Short mmCIF file of C-alpha atoms in Angstrom, two decimals:
data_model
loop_
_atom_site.label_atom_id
_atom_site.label_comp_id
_atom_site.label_asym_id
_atom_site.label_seq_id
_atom_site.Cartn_x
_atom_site.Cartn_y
_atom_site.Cartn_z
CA UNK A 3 61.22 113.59 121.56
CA UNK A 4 64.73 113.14 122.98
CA UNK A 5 65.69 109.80 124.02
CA UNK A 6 65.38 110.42 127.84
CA UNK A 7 61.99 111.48 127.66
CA UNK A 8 61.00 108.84 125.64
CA UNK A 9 62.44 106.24 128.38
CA UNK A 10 61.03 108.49 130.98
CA UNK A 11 57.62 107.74 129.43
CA UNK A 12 58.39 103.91 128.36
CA UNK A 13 59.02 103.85 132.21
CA UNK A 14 55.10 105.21 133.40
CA UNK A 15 53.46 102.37 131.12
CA UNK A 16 51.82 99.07 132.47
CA UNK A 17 54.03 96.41 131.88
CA UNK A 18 52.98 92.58 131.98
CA UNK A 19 54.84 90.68 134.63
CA UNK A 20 55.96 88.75 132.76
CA UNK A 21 59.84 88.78 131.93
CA UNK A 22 61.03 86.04 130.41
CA UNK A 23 60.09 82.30 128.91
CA UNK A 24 63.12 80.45 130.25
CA UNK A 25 63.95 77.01 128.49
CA UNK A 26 66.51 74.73 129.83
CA UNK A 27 67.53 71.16 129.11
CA UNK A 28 66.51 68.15 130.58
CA UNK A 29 67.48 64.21 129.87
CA UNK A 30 63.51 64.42 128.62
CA UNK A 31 63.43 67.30 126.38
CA UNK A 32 63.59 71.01 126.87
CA UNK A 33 61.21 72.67 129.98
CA UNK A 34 59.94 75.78 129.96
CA UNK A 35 59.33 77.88 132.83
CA UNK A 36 57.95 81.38 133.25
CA UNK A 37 59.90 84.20 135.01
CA UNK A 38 58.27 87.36 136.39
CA UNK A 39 59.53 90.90 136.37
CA UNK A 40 59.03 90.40 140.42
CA UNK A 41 61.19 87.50 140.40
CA UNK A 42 63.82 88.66 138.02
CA UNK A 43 64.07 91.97 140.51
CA UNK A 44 64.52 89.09 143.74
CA UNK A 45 66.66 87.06 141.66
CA UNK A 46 69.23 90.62 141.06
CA UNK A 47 69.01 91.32 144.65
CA UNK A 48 70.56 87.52 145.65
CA UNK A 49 72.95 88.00 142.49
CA UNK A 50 74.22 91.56 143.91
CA UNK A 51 74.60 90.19 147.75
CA UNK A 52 77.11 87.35 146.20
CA UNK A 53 78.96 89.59 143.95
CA UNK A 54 79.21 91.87 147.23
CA UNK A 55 80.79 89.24 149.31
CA UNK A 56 83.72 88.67 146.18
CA UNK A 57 84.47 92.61 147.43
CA UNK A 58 82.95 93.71 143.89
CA UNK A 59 82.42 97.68 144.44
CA UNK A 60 81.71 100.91 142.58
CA UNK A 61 84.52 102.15 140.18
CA UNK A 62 85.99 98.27 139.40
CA UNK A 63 85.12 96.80 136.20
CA UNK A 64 83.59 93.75 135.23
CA UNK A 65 83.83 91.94 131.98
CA UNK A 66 80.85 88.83 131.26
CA UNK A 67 80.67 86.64 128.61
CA UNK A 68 77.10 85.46 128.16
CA UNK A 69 74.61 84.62 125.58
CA UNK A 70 71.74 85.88 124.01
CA UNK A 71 69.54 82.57 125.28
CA UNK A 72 71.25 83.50 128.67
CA UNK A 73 69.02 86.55 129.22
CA UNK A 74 66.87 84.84 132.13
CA UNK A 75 70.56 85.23 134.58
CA UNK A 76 72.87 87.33 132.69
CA UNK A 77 69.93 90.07 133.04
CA UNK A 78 70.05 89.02 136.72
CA UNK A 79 73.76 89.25 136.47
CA UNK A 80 74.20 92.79 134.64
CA UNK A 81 71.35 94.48 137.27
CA UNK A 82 73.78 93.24 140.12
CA UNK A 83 76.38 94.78 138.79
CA UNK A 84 74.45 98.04 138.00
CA UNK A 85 73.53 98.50 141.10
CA UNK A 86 77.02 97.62 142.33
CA UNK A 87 77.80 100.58 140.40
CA UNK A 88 80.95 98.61 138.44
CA UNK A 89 81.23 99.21 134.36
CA UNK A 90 81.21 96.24 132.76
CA UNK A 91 81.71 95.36 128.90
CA UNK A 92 79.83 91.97 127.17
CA UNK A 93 81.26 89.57 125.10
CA UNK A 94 79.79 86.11 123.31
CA UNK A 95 80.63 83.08 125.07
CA UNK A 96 81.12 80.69 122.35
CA UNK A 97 84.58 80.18 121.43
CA UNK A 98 84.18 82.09 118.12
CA UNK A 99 84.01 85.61 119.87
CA UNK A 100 87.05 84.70 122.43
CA UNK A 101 89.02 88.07 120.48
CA UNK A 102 86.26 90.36 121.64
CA UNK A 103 87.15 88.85 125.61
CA UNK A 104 90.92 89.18 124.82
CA UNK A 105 90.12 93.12 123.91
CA UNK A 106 87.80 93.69 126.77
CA UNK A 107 90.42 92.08 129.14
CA UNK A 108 93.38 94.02 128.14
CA UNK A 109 91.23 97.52 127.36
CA UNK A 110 88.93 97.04 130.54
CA UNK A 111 91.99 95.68 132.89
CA UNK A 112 88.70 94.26 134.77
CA UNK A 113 88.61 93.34 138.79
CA UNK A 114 86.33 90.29 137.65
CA UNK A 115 85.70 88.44 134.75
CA UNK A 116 82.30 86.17 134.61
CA UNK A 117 80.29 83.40 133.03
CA UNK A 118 84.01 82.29 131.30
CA UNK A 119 83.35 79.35 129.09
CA UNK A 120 85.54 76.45 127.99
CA UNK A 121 85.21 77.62 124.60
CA UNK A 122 86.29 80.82 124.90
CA UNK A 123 89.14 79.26 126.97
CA UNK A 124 89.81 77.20 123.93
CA UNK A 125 89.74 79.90 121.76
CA UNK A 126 92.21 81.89 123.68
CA UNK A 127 94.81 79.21 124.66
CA UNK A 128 95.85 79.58 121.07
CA UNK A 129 96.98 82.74 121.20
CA UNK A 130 97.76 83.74 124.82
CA UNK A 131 98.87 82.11 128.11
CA UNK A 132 95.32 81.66 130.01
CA UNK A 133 97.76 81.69 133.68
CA UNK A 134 99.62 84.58 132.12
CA UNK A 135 95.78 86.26 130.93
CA UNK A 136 93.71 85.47 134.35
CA UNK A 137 96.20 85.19 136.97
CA UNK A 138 96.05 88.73 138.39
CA UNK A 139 92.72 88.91 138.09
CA UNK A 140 91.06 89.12 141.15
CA UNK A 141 87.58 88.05 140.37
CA UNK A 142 87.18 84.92 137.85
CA UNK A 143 83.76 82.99 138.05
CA UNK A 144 83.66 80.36 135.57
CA UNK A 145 81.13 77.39 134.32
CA UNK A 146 82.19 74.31 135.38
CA UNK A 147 83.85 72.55 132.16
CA UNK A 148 86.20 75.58 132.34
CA UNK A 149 87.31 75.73 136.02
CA UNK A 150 89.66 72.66 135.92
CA UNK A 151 91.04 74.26 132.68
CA UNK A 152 91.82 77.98 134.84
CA UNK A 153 92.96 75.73 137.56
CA UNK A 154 95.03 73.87 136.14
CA UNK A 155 97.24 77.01 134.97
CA UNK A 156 97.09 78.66 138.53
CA UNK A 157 93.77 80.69 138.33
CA UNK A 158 91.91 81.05 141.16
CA UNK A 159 88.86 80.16 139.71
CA UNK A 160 85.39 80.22 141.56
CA UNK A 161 81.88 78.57 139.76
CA UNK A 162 79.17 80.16 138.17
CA UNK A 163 76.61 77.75 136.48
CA UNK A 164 73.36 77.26 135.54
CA UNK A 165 71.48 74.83 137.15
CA UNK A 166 67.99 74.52 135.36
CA UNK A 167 66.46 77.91 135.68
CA UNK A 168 68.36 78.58 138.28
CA UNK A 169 71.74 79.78 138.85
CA UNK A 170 74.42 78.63 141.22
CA UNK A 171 77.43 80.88 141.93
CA UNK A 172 80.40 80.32 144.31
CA UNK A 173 81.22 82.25 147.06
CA UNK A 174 84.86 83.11 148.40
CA UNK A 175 85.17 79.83 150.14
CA UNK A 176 85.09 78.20 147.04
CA UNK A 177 82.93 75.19 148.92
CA UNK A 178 80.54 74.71 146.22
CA UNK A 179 78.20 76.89 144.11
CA UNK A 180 75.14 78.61 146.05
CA UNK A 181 72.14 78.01 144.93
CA UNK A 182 69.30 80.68 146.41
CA UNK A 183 67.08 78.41 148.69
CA UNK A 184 64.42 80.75 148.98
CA UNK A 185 63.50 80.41 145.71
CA UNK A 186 64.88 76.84 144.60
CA UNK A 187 65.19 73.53 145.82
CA UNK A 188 67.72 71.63 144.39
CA UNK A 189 68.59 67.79 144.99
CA UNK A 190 70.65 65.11 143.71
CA UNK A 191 69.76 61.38 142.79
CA UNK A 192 71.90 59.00 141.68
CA UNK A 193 74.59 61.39 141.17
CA UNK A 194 72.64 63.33 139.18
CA UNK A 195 70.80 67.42 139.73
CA UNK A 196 67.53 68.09 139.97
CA UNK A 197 65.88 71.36 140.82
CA UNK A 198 62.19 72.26 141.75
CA UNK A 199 60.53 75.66 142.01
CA UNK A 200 60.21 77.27 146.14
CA UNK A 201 57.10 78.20 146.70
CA UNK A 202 57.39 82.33 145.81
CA UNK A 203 57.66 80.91 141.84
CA UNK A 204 54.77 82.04 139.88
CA UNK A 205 55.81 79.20 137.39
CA UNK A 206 55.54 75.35 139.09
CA UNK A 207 58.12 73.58 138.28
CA UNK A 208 57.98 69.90 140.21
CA UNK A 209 61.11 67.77 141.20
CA UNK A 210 62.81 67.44 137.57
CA UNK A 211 66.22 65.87 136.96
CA UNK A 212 68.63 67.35 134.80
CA UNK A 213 71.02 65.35 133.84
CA UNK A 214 73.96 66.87 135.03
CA UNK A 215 76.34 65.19 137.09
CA UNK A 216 77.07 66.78 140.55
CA UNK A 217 76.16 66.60 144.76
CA UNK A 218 74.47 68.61 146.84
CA UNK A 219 75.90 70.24 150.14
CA UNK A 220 73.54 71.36 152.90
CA UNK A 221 74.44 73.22 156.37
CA UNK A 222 75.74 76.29 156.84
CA UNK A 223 78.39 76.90 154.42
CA UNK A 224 81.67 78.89 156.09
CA UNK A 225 80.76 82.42 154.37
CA UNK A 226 77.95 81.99 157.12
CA UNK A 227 75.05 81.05 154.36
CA UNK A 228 72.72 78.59 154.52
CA UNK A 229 71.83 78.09 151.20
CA UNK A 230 72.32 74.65 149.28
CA UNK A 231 76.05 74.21 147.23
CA UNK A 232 76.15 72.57 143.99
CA UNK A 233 79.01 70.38 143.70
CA UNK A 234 79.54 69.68 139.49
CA UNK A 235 81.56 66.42 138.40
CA UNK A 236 82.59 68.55 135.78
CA UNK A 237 84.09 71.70 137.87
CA UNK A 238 86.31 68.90 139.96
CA UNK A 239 88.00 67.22 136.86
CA UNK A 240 91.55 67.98 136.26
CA UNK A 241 92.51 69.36 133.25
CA UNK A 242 94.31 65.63 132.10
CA UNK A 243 91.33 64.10 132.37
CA UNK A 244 89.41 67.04 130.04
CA UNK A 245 91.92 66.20 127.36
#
């Protein structure tokens, strides 16, 4: 059976809903937290409506650097981009596979590069100029330890971050990281995150801190959204202070 027909068939079977098991970090141990096929699918639409506002469109090229224990937003992240209709190429976001993100940059020339890690950053600095490497391109969404580093070498650098199960991403203003309030609710005490589940979450997931250092923004942000931004400590350090 050729291989279409066989996904053509995959495709007619009952699936369970659900998707993933997504494990994230707390200052308490890991927490694990169902995701749904249904919420996955809502999840790519809010992902493909932010990527849309950066002026991502069909025929540009993407490159992301994710990992494997990623999948619960870099699947999230890859269906946005398949449905913006722009190629993209994967690489490893620990610092040992920054060659494969040097070869995808210069091969793919992309419009945006996303989920860039300091370590790859790290990994790069030693053998190219990062300004030199990122400069001209005209999409760069990185995690937060690596946007002072971009920064700091002239990169217009926007956020993209995980923020428990969730994930936050920065829109053109550049006021803080998004976080999709209709299905999240995320606070800050004492300086730290939390995040809780919104009500359409098949999983519960009560107030829980997560140790991460940030603020939370409220009000209608100047792209015209009304959903929460996620200040991180760690995205506003300059790069002095990182070394």
């Amino acid at each position: 059976m050729a291989r279409a027909d066989t996904l053509a068939r995959a495709r007619t079977l009952d699936r369970p809903p659900l998707a993933y098991l997504v494990r994230f970090p707390t200052p308490d141990g890991s927490r694990d937290m169902e995701l749904t096929w249904a919420e996955l699918a809502r999840d790519t639409a809010w992902v493909t409506a932010r990527l849309r506002e950066h002026g991502l469109t069909a025929g540009q090229r993407a490159l992301l650097t994710t990992s494997g224990f990623e999948g619960f937003w870099g699947h999230a992240v890859i269906g946005a981009l398949r449905a913006l209709k722009v190629p993209y190429g994967i690489a490893e976001a620990m610092g040992w596979d920054h060659r494969r993100t040097a070869v995808f940059h210069r091969e793919l020339a992309p419009h945006a590069v996303i989920g860039l890690s300091a370590e790859t950053l790290e990994g790069l600095a030693g053998a190219a100029d990062l300004g030199e490497m990122f400069r001209t391109t005209p999409l760069v969404l990185a995690r937060p330890a690596a946007v002072p580093v971009l920064r700091g070498v002239g990169v217009t650098a926007s956020v993209i971050a995980t923020v428990g199960p969730a994930l936050a991403l920065e829109c053109p203003e550049r006021g803080g990281a998004h976080v999709n309030a209709a299905e999240w609710r995320v606070g800050v005490r004492d300086g730290q995150l939390s995040v809780a589940a919104g009500e359409e979450r098949v999983s519960p997931l009560p107030e829980t801190p997560l140790g991460i250092a940030g603020d939370v923004l409220t009000g209608r942000c100047a792209c015209g959204s009304e959903d929460p931004r996620v200040l991180f400590a760690e995205a506003n350090q300059s790069l002095s202070a990182r070394s």
